[in-house]
Short mmCIF file of C-alpha atoms (C1' of nucleotides) in Angstrom, two decimals:
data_model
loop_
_atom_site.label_atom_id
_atom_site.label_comp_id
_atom_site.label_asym_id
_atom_site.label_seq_id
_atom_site.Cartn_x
_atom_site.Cartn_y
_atom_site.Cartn_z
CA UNK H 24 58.26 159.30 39.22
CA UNK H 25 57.25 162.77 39.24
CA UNK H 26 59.25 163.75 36.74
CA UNK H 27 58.40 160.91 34.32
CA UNK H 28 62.04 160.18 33.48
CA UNK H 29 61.48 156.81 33.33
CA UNK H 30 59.32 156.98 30.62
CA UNK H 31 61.77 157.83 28.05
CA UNK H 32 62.32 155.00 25.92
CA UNK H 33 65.65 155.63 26.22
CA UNK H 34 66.21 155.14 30.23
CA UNK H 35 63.70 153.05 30.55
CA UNK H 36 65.67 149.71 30.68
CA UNK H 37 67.62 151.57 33.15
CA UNK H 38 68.10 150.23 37.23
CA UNK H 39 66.15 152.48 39.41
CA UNK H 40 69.28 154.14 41.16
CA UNK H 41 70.52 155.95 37.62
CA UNK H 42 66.48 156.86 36.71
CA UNK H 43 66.70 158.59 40.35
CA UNK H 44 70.08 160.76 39.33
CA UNK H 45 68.59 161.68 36.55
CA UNK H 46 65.61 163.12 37.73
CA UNK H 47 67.85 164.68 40.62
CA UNK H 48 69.85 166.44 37.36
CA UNK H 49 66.83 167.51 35.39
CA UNK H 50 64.03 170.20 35.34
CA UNK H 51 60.17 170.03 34.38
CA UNK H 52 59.20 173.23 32.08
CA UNK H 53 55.93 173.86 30.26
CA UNK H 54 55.39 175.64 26.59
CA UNK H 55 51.81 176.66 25.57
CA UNK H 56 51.47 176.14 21.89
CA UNK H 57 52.94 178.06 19.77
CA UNK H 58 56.14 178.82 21.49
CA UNK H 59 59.30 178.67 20.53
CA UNK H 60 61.65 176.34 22.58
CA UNK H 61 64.76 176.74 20.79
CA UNK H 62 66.09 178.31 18.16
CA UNK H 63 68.95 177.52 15.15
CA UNK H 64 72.10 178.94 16.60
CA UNK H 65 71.83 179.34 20.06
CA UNK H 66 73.97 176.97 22.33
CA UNK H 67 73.22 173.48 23.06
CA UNK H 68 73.31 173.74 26.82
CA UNK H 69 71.19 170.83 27.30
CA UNK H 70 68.56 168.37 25.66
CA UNK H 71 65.01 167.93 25.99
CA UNK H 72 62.22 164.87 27.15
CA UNK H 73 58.55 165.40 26.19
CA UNK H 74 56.16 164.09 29.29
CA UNK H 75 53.50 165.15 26.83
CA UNK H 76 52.67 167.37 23.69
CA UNK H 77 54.07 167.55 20.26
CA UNK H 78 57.26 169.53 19.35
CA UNK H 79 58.04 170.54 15.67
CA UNK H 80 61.62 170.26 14.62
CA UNK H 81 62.17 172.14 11.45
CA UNK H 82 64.42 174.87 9.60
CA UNK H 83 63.84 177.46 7.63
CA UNK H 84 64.50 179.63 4.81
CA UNK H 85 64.84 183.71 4.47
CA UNK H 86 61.60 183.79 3.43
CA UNK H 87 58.79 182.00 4.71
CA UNK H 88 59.42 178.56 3.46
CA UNK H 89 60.21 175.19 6.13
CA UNK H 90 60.89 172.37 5.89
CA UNK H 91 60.15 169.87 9.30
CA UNK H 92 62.66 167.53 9.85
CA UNK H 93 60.60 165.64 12.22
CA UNK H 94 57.80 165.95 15.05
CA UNK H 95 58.50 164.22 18.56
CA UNK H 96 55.55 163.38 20.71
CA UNK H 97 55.66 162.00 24.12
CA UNK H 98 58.32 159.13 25.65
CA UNK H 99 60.64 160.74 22.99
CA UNK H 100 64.03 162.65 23.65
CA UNK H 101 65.19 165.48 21.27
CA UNK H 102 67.91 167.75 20.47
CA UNK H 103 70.86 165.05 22.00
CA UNK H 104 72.37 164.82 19.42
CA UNK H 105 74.08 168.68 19.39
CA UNK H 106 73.96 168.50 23.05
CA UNK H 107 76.72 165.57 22.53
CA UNK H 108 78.51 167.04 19.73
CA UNK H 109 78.98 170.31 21.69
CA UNK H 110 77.60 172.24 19.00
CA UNK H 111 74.78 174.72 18.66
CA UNK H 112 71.14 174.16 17.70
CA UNK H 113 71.79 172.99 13.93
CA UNK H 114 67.71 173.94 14.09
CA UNK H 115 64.45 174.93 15.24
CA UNK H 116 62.16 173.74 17.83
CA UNK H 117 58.46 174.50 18.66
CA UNK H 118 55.57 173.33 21.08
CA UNK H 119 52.55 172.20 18.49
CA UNK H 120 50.43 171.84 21.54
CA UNK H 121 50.75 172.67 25.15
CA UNK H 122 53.92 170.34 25.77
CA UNK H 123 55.28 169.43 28.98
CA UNK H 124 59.05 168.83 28.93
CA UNK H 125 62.07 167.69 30.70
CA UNK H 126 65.42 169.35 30.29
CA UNK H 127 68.31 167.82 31.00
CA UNK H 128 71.59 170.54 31.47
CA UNK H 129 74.73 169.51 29.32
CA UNK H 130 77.29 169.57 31.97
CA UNK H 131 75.58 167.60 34.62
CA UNK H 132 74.60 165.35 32.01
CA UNK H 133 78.22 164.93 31.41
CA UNK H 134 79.41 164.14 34.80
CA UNK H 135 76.77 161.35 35.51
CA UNK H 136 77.56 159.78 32.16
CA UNK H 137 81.19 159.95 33.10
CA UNK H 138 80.57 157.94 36.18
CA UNK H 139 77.80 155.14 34.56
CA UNK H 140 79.09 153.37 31.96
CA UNK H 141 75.02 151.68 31.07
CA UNK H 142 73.53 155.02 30.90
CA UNK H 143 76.43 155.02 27.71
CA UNK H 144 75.47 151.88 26.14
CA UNK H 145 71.77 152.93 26.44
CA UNK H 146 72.60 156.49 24.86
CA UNK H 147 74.82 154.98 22.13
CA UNK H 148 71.50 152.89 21.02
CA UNK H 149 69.62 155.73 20.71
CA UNK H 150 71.91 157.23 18.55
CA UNK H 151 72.29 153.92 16.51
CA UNK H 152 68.69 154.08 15.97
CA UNK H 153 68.02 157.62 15.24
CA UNK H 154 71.33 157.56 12.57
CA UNK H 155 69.12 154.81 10.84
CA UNK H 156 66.11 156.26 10.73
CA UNK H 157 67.67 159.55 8.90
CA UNK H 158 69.32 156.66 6.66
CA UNK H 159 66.03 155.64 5.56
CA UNK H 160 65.13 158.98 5.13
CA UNK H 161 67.89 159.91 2.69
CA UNK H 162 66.50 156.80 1.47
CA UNK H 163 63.07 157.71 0.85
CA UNK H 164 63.59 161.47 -0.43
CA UNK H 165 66.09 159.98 -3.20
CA UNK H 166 64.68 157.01 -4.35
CA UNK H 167 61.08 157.82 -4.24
CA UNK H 168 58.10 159.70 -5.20
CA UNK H 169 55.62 161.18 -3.49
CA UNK H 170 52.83 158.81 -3.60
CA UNK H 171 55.35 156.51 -2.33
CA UNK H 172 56.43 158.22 0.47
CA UNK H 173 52.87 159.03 2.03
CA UNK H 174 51.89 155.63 1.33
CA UNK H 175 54.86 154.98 3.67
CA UNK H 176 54.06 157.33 6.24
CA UNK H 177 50.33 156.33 6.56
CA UNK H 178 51.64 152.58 6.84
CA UNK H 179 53.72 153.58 9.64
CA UNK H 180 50.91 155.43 11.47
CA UNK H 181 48.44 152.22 10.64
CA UNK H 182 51.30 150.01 12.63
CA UNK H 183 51.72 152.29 15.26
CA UNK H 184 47.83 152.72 16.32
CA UNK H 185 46.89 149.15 15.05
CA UNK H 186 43.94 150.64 13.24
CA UNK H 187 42.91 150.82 9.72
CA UNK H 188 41.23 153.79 10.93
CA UNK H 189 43.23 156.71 12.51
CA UNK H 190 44.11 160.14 12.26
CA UNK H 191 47.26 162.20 10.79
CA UNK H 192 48.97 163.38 13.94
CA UNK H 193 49.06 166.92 12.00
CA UNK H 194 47.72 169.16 9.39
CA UNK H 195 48.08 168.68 6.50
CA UNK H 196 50.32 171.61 5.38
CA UNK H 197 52.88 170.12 7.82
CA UNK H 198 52.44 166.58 6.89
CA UNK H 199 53.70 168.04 3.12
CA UNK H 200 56.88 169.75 4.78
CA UNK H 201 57.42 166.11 6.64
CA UNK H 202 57.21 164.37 3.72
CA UNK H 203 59.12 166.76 1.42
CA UNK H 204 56.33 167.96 -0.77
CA UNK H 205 53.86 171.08 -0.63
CA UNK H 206 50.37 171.09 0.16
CA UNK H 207 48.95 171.48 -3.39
CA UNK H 208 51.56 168.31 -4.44
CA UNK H 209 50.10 166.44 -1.34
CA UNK H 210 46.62 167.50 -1.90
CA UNK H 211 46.40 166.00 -5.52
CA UNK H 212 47.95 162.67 -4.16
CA UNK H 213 45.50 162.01 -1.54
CA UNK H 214 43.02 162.67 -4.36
CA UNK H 215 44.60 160.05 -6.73
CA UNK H 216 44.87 157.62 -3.74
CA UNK H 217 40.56 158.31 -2.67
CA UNK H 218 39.99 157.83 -6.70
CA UNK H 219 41.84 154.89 -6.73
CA UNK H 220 39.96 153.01 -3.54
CA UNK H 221 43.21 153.11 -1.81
CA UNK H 222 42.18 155.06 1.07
CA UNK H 223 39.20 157.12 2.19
CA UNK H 224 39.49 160.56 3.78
CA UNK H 225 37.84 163.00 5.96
CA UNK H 226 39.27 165.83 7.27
CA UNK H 227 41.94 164.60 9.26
CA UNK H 228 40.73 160.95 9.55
CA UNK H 229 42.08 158.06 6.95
CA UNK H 230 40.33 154.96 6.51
CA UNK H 231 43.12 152.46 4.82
CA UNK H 232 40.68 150.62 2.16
CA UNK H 233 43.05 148.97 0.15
CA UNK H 234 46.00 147.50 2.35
CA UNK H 235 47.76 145.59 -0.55
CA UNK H 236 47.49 148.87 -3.16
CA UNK H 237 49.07 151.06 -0.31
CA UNK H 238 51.94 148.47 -0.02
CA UNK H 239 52.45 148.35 -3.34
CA UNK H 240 52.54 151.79 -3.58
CA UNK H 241 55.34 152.06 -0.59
CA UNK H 242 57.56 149.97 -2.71
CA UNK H 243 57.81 152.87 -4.95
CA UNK H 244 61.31 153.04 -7.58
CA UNK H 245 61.49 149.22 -6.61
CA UNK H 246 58.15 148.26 -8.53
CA UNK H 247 58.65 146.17 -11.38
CA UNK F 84 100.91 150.72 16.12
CA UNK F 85 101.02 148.04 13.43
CA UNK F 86 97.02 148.14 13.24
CA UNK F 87 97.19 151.94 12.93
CA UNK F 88 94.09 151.79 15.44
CA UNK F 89 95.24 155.36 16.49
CA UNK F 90 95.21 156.93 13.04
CA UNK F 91 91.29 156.60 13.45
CA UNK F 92 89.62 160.01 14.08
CA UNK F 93 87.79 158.51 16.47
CA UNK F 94 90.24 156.75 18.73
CA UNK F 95 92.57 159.64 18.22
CA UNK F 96 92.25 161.34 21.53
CA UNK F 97 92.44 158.08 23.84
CA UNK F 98 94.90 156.94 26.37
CA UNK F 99 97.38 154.71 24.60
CA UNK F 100 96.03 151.63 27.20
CA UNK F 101 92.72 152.02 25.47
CA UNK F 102 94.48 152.07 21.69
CA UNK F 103 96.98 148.85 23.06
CA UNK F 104 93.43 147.25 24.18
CA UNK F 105 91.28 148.14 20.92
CA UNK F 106 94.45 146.68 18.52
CA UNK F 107 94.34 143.81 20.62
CA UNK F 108 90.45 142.16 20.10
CA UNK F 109 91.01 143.49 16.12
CA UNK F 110 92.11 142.03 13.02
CA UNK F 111 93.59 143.31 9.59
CA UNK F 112 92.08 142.35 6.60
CA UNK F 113 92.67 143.15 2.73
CA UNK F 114 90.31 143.51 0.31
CA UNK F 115 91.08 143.57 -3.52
CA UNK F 116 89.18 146.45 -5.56
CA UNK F 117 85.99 145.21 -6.34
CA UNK F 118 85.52 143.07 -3.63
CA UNK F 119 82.12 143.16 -1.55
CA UNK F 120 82.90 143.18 2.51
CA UNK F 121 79.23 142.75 3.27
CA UNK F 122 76.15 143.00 1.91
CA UNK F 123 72.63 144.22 2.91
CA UNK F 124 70.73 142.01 5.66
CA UNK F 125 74.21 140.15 6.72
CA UNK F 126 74.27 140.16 10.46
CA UNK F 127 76.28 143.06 11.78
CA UNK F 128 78.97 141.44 14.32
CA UNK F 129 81.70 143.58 13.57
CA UNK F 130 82.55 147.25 12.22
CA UNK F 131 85.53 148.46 10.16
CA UNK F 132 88.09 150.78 10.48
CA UNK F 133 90.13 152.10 6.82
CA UNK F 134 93.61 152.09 6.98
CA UNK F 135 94.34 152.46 3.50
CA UNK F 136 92.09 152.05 0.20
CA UNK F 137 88.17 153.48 -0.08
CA UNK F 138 84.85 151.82 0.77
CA UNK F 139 81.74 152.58 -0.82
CA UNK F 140 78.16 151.95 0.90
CA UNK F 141 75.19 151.82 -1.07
CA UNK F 142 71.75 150.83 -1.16
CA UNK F 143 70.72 148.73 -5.01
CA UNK F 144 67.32 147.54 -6.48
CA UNK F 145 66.14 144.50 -7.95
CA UNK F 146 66.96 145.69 -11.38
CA UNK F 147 70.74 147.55 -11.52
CA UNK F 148 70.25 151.25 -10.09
CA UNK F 149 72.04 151.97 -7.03
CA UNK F 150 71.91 154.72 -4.84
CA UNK F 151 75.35 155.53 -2.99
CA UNK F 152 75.31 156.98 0.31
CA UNK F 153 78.82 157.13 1.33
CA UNK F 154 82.24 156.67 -0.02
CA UNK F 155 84.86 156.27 3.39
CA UNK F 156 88.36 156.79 3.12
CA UNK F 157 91.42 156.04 5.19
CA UNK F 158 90.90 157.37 8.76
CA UNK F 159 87.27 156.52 8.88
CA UNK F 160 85.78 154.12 10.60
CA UNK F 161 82.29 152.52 9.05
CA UNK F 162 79.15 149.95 9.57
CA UNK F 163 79.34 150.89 13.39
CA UNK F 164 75.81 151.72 13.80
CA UNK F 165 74.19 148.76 12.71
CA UNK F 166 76.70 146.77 15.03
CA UNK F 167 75.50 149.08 18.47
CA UNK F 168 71.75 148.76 17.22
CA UNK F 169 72.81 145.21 17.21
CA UNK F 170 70.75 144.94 13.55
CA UNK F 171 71.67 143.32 10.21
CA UNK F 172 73.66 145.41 8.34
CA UNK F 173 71.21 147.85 5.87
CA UNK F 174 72.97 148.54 3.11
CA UNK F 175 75.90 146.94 1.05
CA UNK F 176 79.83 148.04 1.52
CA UNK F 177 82.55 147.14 -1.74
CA UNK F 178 86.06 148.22 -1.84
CA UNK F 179 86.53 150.83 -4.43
CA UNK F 180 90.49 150.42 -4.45
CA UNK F 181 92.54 147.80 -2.92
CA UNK F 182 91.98 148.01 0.82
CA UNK F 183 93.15 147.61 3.91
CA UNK F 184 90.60 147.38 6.81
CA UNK F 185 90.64 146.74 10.58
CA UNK F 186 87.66 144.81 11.66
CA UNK F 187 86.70 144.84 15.43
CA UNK F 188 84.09 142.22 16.22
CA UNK F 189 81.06 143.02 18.27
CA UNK F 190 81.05 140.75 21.15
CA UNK F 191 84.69 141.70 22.32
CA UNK F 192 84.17 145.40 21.28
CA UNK F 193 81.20 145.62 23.47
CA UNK F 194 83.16 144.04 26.55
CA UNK F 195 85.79 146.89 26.17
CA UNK F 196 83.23 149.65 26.02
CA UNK F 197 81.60 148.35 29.18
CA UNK F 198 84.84 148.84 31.29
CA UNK F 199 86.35 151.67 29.67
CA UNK F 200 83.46 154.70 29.83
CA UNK F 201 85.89 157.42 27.89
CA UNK F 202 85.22 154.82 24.85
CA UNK F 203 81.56 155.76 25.23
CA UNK F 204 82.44 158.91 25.71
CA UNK F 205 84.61 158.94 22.33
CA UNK F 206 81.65 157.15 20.27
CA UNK F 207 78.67 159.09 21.33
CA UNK F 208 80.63 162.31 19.73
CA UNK F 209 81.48 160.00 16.04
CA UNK F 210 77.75 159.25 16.39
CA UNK F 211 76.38 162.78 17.12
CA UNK F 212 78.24 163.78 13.99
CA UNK F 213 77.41 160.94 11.97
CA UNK F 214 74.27 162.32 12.68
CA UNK F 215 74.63 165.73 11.58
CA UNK F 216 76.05 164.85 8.25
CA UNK F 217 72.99 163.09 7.98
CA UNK F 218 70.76 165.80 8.46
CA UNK F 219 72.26 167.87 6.04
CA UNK F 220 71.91 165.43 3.53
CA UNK F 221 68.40 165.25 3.95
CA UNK F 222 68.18 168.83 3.79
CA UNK F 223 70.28 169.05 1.07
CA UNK F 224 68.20 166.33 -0.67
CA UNK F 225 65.11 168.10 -0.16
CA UNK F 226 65.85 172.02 -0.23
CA UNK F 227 68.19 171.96 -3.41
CA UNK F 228 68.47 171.55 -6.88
CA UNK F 229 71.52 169.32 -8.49
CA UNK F 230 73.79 172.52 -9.47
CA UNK F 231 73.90 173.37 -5.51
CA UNK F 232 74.14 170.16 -4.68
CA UNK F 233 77.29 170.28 -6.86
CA UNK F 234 78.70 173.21 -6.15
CA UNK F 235 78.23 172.65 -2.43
CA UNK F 236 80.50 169.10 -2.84
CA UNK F 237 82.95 170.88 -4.88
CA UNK F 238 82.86 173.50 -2.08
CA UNK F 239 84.34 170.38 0.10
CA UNK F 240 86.48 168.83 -1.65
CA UNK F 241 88.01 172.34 -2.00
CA UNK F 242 88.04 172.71 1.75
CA UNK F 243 89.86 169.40 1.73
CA UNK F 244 92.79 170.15 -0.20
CA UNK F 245 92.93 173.66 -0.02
CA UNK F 246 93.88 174.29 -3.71
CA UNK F 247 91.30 175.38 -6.08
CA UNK F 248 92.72 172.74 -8.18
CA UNK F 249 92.20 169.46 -7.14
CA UNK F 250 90.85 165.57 -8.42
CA UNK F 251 87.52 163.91 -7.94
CA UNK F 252 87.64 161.17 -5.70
CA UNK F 253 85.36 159.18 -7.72
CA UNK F 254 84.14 158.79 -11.30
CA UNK F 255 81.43 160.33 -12.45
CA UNK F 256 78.78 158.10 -12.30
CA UNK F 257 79.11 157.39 -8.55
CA UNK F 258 79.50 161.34 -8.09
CA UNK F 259 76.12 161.17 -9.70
CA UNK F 260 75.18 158.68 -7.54
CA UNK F 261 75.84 160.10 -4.12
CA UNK F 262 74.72 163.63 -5.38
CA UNK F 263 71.34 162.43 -5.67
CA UNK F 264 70.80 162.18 -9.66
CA UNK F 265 71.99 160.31 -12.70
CA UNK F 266 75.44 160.38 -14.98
CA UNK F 267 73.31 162.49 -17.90
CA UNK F 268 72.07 165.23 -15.72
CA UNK F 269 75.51 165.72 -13.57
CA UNK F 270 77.10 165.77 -17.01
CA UNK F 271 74.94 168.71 -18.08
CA UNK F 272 75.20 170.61 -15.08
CA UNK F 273 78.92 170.56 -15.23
CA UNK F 274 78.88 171.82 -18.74
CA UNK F 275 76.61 174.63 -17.82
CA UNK F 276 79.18 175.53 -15.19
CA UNK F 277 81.89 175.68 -17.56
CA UNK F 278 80.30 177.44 -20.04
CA UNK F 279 79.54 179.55 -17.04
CA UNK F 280 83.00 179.95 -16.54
CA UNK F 281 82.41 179.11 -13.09
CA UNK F 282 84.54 175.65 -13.24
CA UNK F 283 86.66 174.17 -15.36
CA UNK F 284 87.14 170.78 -15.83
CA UNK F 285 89.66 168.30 -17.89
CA UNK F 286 88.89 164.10 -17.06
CA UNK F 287 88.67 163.88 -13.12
CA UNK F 288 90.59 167.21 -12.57
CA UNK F 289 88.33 170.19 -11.42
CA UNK F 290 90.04 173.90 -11.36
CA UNK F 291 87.76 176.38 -9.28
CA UNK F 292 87.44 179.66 -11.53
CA UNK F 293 84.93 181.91 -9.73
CA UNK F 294 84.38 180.88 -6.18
CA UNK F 295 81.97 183.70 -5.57
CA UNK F 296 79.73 182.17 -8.02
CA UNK F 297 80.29 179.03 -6.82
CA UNK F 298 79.46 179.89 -2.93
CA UNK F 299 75.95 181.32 -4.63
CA UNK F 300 74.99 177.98 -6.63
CA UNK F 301 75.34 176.33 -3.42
CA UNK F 302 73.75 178.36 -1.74
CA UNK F 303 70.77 176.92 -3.92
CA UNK F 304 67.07 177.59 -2.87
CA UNK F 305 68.23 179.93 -0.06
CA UNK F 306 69.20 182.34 -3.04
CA UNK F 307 66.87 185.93 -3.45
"C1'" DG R 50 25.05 185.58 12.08
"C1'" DC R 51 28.44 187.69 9.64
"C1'" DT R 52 33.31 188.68 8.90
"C1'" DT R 53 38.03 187.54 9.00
"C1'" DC R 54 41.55 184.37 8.78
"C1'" DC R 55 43.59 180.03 7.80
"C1'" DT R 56 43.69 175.60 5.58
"C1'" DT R 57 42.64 172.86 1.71
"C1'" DT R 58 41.50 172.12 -2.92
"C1'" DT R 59 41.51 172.94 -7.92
"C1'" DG R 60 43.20 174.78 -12.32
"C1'" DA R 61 46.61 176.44 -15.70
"C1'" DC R 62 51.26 176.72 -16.46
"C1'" DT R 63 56.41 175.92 -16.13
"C1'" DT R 64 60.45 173.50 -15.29
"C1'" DA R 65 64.01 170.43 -13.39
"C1'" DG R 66 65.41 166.41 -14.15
"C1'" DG R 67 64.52 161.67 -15.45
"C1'" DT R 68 64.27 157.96 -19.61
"C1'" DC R 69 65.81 156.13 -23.83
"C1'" DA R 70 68.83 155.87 -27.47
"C1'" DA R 71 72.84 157.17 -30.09
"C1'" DT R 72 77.52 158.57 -30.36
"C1'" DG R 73 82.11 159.81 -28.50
"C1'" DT R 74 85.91 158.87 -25.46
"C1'" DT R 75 88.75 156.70 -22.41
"C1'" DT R 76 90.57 152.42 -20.14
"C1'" DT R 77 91.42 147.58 -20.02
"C1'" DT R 78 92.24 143.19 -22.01
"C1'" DT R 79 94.06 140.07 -25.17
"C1'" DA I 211 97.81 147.65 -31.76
"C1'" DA I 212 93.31 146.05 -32.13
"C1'" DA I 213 89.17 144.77 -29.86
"C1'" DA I 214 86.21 145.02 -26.08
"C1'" DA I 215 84.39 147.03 -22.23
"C1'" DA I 216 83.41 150.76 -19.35
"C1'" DC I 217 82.53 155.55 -18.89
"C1'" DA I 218 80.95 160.19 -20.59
"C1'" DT I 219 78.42 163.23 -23.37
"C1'" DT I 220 74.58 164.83 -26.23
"C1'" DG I 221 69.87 165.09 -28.17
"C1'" DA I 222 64.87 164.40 -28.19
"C1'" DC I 223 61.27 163.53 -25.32
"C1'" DC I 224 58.26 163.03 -21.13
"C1'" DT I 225 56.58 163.45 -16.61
"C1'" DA I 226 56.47 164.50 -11.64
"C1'" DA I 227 56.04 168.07 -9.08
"C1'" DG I 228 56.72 172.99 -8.26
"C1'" DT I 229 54.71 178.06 -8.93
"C1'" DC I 230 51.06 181.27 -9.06
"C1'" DA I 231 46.42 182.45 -8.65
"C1'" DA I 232 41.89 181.76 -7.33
"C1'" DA I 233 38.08 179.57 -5.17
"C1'" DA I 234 35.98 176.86 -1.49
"C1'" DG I 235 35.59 175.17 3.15
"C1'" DG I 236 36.17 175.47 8.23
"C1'" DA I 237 37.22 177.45 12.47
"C1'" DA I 238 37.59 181.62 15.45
"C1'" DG I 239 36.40 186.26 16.80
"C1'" DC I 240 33.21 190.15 17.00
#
DNA sequence: GCTTCCTTTTGACTTAGGTCAATGTTTTTT
DNA sequence: AAAAAACATTGACCTAAGTCAAAAGGAAGC
């Protein structure tokens, strides 16, 4: 319990004895904001749980310019996926806020999967879901514009806090990179949608005024 | 042997009991070209193995446009995911030539995985690096123009063969397609590479002329 | 409170790449 | 071989969204 393993969506349907050899196998560690958890390169020796903050996973160009390929908050597991390939870090990861996490070494991690089969099962639904998700994201980025794509984004946040009312879990700068745009793209859209009566904004708070025009919007290319 | 359940990349590295076991709960099946094998939303209680032929998944809109995200060849295995997240399938799959697939259905594969853990073992790595090749596509999407995007397929396919001569394994349209962008626009950026005398091109066959050039078009946005 | 820094917004401009429509060019069918 | 269908190329045009530059707000430090 202290270690919060099973809050991980991922072992959570597990029976009690595995959730114990896990947290006998893994290690709390704490990053202030700011810092740097991994970099792209260095060897995946092990993957990470967030008990709470908000990590950044994103890479980046020569100069200046990233692109995030996703923020995990907490009950979510990242970086398994080069862990499991036995690969290095294809990118970068940083603490947005003060994040607590759990790190779980590669080659213990190995050995425990080697001996229960479940903990395999669960792991290979993870990876089912996550390789759909970044199907629908190849999705979105090539069948869709902009305006279609935040109108996405703030329809999943409305279903996740159950709210018509809520607020973007980052700035905005870094809500452009998410969605594949820059800030002065995403800027005029949110104007165009508060013109429109499709949402209202202020600062980081969106009121969803308009359900049925955001939908619409969503459906992007596939409007008639 | 006769399913060829050992030629998949895959199954490649297990135990011949586990290969004996996996030919045993599957079952050939021939598709003419042409022929759809499933389409979007159909429930996903099997996945597919290519012995022979080439499959190509894709997503389509109410009015013609498709989007392609994968063409398989022999080797490969495909529609796995949606079977483990035990989900419909979310796209459509089509044999591109006359085909010959293995299909392995769900309930009996999942019995086998639950007794035999080095089958986990085995599909977590496909998965992780299903995974990665979906990453870089979104990063390709989103970080490059269509001349990198180019160059950086032609870049594989060279790998592939290891000539600097070699065919496209598709027509144009569906190169198009799966690069992101439409038959006019490839067409134009393939002429600006010959006139670049970077390429050269005569039907389907592509002859690489100046890899150096090539190797910096691909390298796309990251160029200074 | 003022200054500095960072984020967001706005404007003017450019451009990659999409649409539509016409014309060649292969491939397939009869 | 002729006709039809499918695929490929080209031209003219348009638009979404990126670049660059500047101004306006907010938040943080002195």
């Amino acid at each position: 319990m202290s270690k919060h393993v099973n809050n991980f969506s991922i072992f959570s349907s597990l029976p009690q004895e595995y959730i114990d050899k896990l947290e006998g196998i893994s290690q709390s560690r704490k990053y202030p904001a700011g810092q740097a958890i991994f970099m792209e390169n260095d060897p995946g020796n092990g993957f990470y749980g967030i008990v709470e903050g908000k990590i950044k996973i994103y890479k980046s160009s020569p100069f200046g310019k990233e692109h995030i390929l996703h923020i995990f908050g907490p009950g979510e597991v990242f970086a398994e996926v080069a862990v499991f390939a036995g690969i290095n870090f294809p990118a970068n990861a940083l603490a947005l806020e003060d994040s607590t996490l759990i790190f779980f070494p590669r080659n213990r991690f190995r050995s425990l999967l080697a001996e229960n089969p479940d903990l395999s099962m669960n792991l290979l639904s993870l990876m089912s879901m996550r390789l759909r998700q970044m199907v629908s994201k190849v999705e979105e980025l090539s069948l869709k514009e902009v305006p279609a794509r935040l109108a996405a984004h703030l329809l999943l946040l409305r279903q996740n806090t159950d709210k018509d009312k809520f607020n973007l879990d980052v700035n905005k700068s870094q809500l452009a990179s998410l969605l594949g745009t820059i800030p002065e793209t995403l800027s005029r859209v949110i104007r165009k949608m508060k013109d429109e009566n499709i949402i209202q904004t202020n600062g980081s708070e969106v009121v969803i005024v308009d359900m049925q025009g955001l939908e619409d919007l969503a459906e992007g290319a596939y409007r008639l």
